[in-house]
Every structure is written in structure tokens, then in C-alpha cells.
Coordinates of C-alpha atoms in Angstrom, one line a residue:
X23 CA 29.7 18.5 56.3
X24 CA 29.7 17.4 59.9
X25 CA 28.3 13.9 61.2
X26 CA 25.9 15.1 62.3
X27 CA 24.5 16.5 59.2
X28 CA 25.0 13.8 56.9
X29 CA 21.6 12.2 55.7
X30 CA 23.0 9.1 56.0
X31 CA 23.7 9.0 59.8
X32 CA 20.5 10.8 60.9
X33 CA 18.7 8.1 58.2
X34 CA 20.5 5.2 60.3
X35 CA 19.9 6.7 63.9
X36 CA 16.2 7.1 63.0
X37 CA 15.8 3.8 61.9
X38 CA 18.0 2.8 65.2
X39 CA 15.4 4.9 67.1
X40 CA 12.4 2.6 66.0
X41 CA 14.1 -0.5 66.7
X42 CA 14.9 0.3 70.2
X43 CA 11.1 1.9 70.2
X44 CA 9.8 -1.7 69.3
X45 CA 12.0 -3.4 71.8
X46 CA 10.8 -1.2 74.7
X47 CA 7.5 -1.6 73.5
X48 CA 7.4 -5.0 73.9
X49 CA 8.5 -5.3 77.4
X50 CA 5.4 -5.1 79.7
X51 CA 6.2 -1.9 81.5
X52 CA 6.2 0.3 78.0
X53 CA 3.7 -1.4 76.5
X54 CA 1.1 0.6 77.1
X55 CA 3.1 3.4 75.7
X56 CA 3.2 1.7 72.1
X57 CA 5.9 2.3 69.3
X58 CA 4.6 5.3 67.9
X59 CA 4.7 7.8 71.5
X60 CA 8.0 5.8 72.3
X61 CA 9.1 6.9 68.9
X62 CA 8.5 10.5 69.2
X63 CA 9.7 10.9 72.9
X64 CA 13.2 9.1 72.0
X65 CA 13.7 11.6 68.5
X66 CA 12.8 14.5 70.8
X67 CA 15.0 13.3 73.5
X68 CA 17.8 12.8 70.7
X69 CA 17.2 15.9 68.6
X70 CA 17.3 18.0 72.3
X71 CA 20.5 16.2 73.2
X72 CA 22.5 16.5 70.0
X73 CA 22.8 13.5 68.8
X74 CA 20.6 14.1 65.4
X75 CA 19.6 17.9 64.2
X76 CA 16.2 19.2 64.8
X77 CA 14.1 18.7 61.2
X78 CA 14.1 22.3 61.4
X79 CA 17.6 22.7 60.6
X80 CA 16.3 22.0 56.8
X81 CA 18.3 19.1 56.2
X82 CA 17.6 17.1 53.3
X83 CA 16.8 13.5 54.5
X84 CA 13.8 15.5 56.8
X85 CA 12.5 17.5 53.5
X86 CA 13.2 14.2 51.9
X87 CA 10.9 12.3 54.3
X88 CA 8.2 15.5 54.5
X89 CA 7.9 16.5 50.8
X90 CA 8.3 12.6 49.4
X91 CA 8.2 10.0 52.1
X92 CA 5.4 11.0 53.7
X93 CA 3.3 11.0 50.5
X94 CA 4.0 7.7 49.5
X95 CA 2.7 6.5 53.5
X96 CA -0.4 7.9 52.2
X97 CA -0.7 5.9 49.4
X98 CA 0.7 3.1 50.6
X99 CA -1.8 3.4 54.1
X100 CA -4.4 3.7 51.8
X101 CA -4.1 0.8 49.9
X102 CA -5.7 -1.1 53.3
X103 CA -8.6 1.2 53.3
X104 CA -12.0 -0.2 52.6
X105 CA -14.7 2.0 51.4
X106 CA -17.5 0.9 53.5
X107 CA -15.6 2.7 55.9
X108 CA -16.7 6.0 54.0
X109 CA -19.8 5.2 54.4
X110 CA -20.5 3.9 58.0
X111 CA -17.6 6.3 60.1
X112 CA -17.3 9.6 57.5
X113 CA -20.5 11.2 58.7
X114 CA -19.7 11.0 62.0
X115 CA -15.9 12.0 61.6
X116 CA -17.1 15.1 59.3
X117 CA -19.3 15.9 62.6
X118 CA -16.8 15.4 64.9
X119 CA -14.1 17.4 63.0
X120 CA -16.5 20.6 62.4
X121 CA -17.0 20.6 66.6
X122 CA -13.1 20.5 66.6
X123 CA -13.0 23.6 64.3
X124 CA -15.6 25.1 66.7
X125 CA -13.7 24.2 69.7
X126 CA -10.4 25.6 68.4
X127 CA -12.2 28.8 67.7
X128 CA -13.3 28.9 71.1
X129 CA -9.9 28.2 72.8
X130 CA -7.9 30.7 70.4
X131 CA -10.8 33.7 71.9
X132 CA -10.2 32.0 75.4
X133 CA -6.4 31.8 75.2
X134 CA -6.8 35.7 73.8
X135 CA -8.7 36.6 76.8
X136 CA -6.4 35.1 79.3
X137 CA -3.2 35.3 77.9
X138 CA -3.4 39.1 76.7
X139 CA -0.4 38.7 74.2
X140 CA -0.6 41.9 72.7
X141 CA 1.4 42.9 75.6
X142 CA 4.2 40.7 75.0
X143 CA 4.4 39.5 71.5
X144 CA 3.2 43.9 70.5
X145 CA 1.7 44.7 67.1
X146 CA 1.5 40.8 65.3
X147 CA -0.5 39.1 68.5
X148 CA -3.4 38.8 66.3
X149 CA -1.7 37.4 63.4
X150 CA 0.0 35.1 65.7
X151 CA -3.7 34.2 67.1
X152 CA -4.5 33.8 63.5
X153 CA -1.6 31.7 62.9
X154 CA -2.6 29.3 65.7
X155 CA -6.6 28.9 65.0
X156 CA -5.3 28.4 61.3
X157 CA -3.2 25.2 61.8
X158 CA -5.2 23.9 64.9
X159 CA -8.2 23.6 62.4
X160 CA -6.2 21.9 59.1
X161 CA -2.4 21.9 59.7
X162 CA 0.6 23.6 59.2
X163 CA 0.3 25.1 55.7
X164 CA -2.7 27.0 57.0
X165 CA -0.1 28.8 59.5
X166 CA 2.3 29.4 57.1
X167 CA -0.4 31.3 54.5
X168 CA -1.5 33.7 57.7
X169 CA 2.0 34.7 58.5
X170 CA 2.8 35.3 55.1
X171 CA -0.7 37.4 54.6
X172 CA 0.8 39.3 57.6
X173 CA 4.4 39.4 57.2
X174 CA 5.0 38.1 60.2
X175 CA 7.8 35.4 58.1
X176 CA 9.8 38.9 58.3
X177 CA 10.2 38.6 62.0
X178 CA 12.6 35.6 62.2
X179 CA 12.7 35.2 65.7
X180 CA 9.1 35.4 66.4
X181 CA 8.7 33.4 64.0
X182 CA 10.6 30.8 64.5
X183 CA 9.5 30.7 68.2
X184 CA 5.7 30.5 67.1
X185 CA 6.9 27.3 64.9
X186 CA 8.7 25.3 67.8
X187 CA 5.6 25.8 69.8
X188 CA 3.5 24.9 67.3
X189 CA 5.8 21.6 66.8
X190 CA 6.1 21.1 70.4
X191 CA 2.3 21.1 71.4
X192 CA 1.6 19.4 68.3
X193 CA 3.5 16.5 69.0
X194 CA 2.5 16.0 72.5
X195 CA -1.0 16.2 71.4
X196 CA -0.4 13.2 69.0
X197 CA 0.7 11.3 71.9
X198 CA -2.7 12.6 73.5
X199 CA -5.2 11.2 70.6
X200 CA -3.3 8.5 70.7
X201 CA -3.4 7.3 74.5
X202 CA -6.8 9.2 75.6
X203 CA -9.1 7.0 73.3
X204 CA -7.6 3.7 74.4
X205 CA -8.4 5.0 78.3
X206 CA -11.3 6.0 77.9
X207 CA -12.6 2.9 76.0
X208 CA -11.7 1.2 79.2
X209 CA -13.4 3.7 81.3
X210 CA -16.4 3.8 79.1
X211 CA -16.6 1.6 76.3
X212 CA -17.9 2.9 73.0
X213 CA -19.3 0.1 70.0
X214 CA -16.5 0.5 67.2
X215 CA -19.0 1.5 63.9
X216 CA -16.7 -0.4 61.6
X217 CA -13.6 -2.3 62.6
X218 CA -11.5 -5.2 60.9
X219 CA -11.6 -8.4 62.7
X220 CA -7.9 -8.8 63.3
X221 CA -5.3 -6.5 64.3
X222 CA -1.4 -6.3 63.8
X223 CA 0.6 -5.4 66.4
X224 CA 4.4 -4.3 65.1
X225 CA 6.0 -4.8 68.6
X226 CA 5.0 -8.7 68.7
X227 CA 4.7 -9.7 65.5
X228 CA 7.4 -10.5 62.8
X229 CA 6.1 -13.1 60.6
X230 CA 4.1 -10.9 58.3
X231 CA 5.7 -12.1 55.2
X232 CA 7.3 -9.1 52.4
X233 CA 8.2 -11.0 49.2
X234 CA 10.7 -9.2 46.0
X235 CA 7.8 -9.3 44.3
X236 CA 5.2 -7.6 46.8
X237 CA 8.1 -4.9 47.3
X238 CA 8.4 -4.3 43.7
X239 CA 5.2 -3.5 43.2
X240 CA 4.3 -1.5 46.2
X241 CA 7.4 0.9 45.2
X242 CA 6.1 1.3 41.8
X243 CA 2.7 1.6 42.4
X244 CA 3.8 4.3 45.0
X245 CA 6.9 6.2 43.3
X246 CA 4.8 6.5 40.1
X247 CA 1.5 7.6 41.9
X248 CA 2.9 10.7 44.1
X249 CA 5.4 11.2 41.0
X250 CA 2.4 11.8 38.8
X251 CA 0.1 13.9 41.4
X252 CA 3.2 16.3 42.1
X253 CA 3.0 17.2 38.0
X254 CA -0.4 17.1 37.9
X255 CA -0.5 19.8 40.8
X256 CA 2.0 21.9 39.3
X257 CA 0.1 21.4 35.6
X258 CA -2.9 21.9 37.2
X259 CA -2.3 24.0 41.4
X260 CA -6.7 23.6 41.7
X261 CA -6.2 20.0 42.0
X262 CA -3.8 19.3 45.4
X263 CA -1.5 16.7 45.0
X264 CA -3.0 15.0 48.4
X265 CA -6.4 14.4 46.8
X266 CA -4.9 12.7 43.7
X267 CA -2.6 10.5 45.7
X268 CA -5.5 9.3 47.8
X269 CA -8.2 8.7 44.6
X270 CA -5.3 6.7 42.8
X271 CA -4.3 4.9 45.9
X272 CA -8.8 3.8 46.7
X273 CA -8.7 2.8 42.9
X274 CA -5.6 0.3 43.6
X275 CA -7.3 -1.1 46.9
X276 CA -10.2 -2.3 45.1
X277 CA -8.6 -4.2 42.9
X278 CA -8.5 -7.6 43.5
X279 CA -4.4 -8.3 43.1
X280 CA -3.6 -5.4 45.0
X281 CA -5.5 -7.2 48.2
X282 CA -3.1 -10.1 47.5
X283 CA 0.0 -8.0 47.7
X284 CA 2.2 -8.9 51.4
X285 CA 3.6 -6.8 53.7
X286 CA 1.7 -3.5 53.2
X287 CA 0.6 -2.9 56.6
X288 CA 4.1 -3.7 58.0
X289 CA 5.5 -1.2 54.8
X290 CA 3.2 1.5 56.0
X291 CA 4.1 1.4 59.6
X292 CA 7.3 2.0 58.5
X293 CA 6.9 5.0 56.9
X294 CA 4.5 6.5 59.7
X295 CA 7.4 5.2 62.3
X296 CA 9.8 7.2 60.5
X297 CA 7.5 10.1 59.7
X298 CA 6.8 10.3 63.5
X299 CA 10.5 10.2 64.4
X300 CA 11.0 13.2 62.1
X301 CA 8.1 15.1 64.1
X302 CA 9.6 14.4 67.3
X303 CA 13.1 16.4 66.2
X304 CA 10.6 19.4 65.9
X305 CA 10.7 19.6 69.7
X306 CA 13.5 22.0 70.4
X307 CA 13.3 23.4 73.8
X308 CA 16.9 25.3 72.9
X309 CA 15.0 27.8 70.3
X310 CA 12.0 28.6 73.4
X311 CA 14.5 29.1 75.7
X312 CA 16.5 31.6 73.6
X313 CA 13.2 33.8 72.9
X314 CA 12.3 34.0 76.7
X315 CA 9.2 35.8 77.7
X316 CA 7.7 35.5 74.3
X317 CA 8.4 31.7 74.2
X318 CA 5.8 31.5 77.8
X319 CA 3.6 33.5 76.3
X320 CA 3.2 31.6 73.1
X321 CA 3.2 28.4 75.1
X322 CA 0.6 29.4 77.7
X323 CA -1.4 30.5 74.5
X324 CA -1.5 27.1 72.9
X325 CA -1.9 25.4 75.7
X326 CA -5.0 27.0 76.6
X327 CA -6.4 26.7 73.2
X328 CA -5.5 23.1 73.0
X329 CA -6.8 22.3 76.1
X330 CA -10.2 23.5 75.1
X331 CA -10.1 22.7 72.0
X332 CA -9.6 18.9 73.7
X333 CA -12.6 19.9 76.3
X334 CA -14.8 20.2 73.9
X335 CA -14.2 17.9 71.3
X336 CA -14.2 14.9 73.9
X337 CA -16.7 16.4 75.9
X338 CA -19.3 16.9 72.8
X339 CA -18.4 13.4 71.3
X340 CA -19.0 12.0 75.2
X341 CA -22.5 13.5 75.1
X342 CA -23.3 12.4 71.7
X343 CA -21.7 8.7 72.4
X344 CA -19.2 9.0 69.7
X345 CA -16.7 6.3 69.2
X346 CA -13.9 7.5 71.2
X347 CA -11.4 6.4 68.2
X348 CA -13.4 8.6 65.8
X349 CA -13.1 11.6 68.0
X350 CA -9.1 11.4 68.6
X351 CA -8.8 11.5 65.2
X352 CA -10.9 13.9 63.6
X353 CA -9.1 16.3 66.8
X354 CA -5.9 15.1 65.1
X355 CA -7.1 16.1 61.4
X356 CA -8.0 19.8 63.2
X357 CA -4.3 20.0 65.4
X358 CA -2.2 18.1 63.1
X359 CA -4.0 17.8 59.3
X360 CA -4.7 15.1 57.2
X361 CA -0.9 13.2 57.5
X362 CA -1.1 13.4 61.3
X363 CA -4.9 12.0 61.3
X364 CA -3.4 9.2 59.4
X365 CA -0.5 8.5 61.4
X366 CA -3.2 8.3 64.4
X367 CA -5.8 6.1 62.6
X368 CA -2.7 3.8 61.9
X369 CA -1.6 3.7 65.2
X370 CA -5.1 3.8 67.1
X371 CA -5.0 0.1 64.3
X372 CA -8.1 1.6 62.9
X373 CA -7.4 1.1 59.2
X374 CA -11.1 1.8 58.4
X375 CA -10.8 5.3 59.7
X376 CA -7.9 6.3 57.5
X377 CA -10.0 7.7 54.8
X378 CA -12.0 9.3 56.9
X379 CA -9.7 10.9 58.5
X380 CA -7.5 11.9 55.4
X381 CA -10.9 13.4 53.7
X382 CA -11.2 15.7 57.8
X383 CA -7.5 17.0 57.0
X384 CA -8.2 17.6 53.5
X385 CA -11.2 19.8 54.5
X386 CA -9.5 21.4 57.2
X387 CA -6.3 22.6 54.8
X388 CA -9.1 24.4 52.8
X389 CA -11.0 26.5 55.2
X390 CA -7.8 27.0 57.9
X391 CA -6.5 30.0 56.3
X392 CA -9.5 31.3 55.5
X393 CA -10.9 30.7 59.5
X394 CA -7.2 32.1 60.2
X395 CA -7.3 35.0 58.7
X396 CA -10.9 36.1 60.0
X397 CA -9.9 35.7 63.5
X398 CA -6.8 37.5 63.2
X399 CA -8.7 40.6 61.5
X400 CA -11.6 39.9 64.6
X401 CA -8.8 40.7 67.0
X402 CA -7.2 43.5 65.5
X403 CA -10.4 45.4 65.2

């Protein structure tokens, strides 16, 4: 196996990636950048150059850090999450993510119009339409059931190219939720509806202490937890492993020892750092570039639909005074699904806004295939 390929160099350059993300993000130029876009543009930058393999190339430390990492950031996120947030910001996050659905509706039918891919991409246009309004309203799985429904997995190519596109816009649009909330609080400040009094910033602060102890039990608690909702999914496929992680994980953070354990936050920004890095390889210009006109079509597409979806979702939350946070989010838990909404909440340091944003995504991988699949039979009629 090549260098390149071994888990264990990719593992260490990724971790090498968020130190030198956290270094840059503490000098004064880059700080408004923060650690988690810095993280994303330097894995891109090093997946496009060669020095690590895009996470598409299936290597194992990538399924590794989708199919078991990630999980365990769930839980381990969640263990901060107060359920007064539920109360006070999951109204308005359910609100604000059903506009998003709306709005990604309305830029797939506007990207359709203007685009005219039919002509290009020929007889699977509207499944690819499908494809896009599927994950754009609960994530990636939803894409993968349409092109399944329409065989369009048998087309590698297309396929493949509909992927990096998805990956690329996806990730810039993280970076978007992610800056556009913070600028416009400045521009026009919105009253946060719940927010902790303190914050944690990872590029300036080091003294958050993580005892053997602390560790020990935040491994277990975690390893166990997704260990038992990935049987209890396969025992049982009505009840997603997602849901069970989070109801374990909002049992634990009630308890009053759990609120005593150290170093969770700085654990789970971890995770979400490396989770993020991992996203970033997705960015492979090399695969849109071999695929050529079909590659600007798809791009031009998604842009579109983005951009409205974005249009409308600010512009809606604007006119009903949302929290600005609230909005970037729930966009996130359309575009990206519930781990991406997470990642954002975490990085927007809204911790009260995780569960809300996990139970958006949750809703959203329910009805995206379903929204999918009648758009993509709307078009072909």
C-alpha cells in the first residue's frame, strides 16, 4: 500500500491540518476565518494537491471517521445540550427548516428552468434534479435512495460527477452558515432566544482541563452508546441508529455526574475538527474536470438552487426577525443533514441549538427521498 494510502499517515496529516488551522486561527488576520472554514479549505487544498486521498477514494480511516467517528461526535456534542433549549429555539428551528425545504424546492424548479439539463446530462436530468432537491432538504442518504430508485448508480461517471458537486457546494455552503450569521449579527443584530453565558474558544484557550478519568468515561459512555444503537438498528431498521444515539446521549446530560465530567467540549471539537477535515477531501476539482460539460452543467445547477435556497431562507427568517444563528443552521440541517447542522451549531458556539438542529436533520432524512422522488417524477412528466 502506498503512503499515501496508509490510515495512519492521512490520520496524522489530518490531525497536522487542525493544529496548523488553530495556529492560523489565532493570529489576527485569520481570525475571523475560525478553525473550522480554515480546516476545510487546508484538507481541500491538501486532498486537490496530493498530499492526502480524497475521502472518496474509500479508504478506511474516512469510512472509519463517517460510519463510527462521527456518531460518537454526536453523542459526545450532545452530552452539553440542555433541554430548555428544545423548548425555547425548536419551534422556531422546525419553522425555519420547513421554509428551507420550500426554498430548495423552489431553487431545484428555478435551476431546471435555467439550466435546461436535459440537454446535457439526456435521459436521467430529472433524477439528477431529484437527486439534488433530495439531499439539499435532509442530506446525503436522501441522494443516494433517488439514484438508486432510478438507476442512475449504473452510470459511474455521472454519478460520480453528481457526488463531487454535491461535496463541493456542500462544503462551501458550511463555510457560508458558518460566516453569514456572524455578519449579519453585526449588520443587524438579532436577541439570541437561549444562549450559555460563556463561550469556549479552541484557538485561545488551552487550559480546559481532560483528566484519565473524565476520558475514560467519555469513551465508554460513547463506544458502548453508538455500539448498542448500530444493533439495535440492525435488530430493529424502524428505529435509526441516529435517534437512539441522541435519546441515550439527553438521558446522560441530565445526570448530575455527567455535568461534572472535564474536557467534553474540547473532546467534541475534536471530533467535529476531524469530521470537517474529512469533508473538505470531498472537494476534488480533478473528477469535474475529467467529466467536462456535464461537470458546468451540474455545477451551474446547484449553484442556482443553493443560491435561492439561501435567498429565501435568510430572506424569510430576515422578515420574520429570526435569530440569524437559528437560520444558518436549520439551512445546514436542509443542505448538509443532521451531522453537518451539528458541526454548525458547534462552531456558530451555540451548544443550545444542537438538539434542535439534530432533531431538523433527523426530519429532513425522512421526507428527502420522498420530496426527491416527487420532483424527479414532476419533471419527467
Amino acid at each position: 500500500m502506498p503512503v499515501i494510502q496508509e490510515p495512519l499517515y492521512i490520520g496524522g496529516v489530518l490531525c497536522a491540518l487542525i493544529l496548523l488551522s488553530v495556529w492560523l486561527a489565532s493570529k489576527k488576520v485569520l481570525k475571523f476565518l475560525g478553525v473550522p472554514i480554515i480546516v476545510i479549505l487546508l484538507a481541500a487544498i491538501a486532498s486537490n494537491m496530493g498530499v492526502i486521498p480524497s475521502a472518496a477514494s474509500g479508504n478506511a480511516l474516512y469510512s472509519g471517521i463517517f460510519t463510527y467517528l462521527a456518531p460518537i461526535g454526536i453523542f459526545i456534542l450532545m452530552l452539553e445540550v440542555d433541554l430548555k433549549s428544545i423548548r425555547e429555539a425548536g419551534g422556531p428551528m422546525l419553522m425555519m427548516f420547513l421554509i428551507g425545504t420550500l426554498a430548495t424546492i423552489c431553487g431545484t424548479l428555478a435551476a431546471w428552468w435555467i439550466v435546461k439539463p436535459a440537454s446535457i446530462i439526456g435521459t436521467d436530468a430529472h433524477a439528477v434534479a431529484g437527486m439534488y432537491a433530495a439531499t439539499y432538504i435532509g442530506g446525503s442518504i436522501n441522494l443516494n435512495a433517488v439514484a438508486i430508485h432510478y438507476g442512475v448508480t449504473n452510470n459511474g461517471q455521472l454519478f460520480a460527477a453528481v457526488n463531487v458537486v454535491d461535496n463541493l457546494i456542500g462544503t462551501i455552503w458550511i463555510m457560508a452558515t458558518i460566516i453569514i450569521p456572524r455578519w449579519l449579527q453585526k449588520l443587524r443584530p438579532r436577541k439570541h432566544l437561549h444562549r450559555p453565558g460563556t463561550t469556549f474558544d479552541f484557538a485561545t484557550h488551552h487550559n480546559e482541563r481532560i483528566d484519565v478519568m473524565s476520558l475514560a468515561v467519555i469513551g465508554a459512555l460513547g463506544l458502548l452508546t453508538v455500539s448498542f444503537s448500530n444493533w439495535l438498528g440492525k435488530t430493529v431498521p424502524s428505529i435509526p441508529a441516529v435517534i437512539t444515539i441522541t435519546t441515550i446521549a439527553l438521558a446522560f446530560a441530565q445526570m448530575r455526574f455527567v455535568k461534572k465530567i472535564k474536557g467534553i467540549h474540547t473532546i467534541g471539537l475534536f471530533v467535529i475538527f476531524i469530521f470537517l477535515a474529512a469533508v473538505g477531501t470531498l472537494c476534488d476539482v480533478r473528477t469535474l474536470v475529467n467529466t467536462g460539460s456535464v461537470a458546468v452543467a451540474l455545477l451551474v445547477f446547484v449553484v442556482i438552487l443553493v443560491l435561492v435556497h439561501g435567498l429565501i431562507i435568510f430572506g424569510v427568517g430576515a422578515l420574520l426577525k429570526q435569530d440569524w444563528d437559528i437560520i444558518a443552521i436549520a439551512s445546514q440541517a436542509n443542505i448538509g443533514g443532521n451531522t453537518t447542522a451539528i458541526a454548525t451549531a458547534e462552531s456558530l458556539e451555540r451548544p443550545d441549538l444542537l438538539l434542535p438542529g439534530m432533531l431538523a436533520g433527523s426530519l429532513g432524512n425522512a421526507i428527502g427521498t420522498y420530496a426527491g422522488l416527487l420532483i424527479a417524477g414532476f419533471l419527467s412528466a
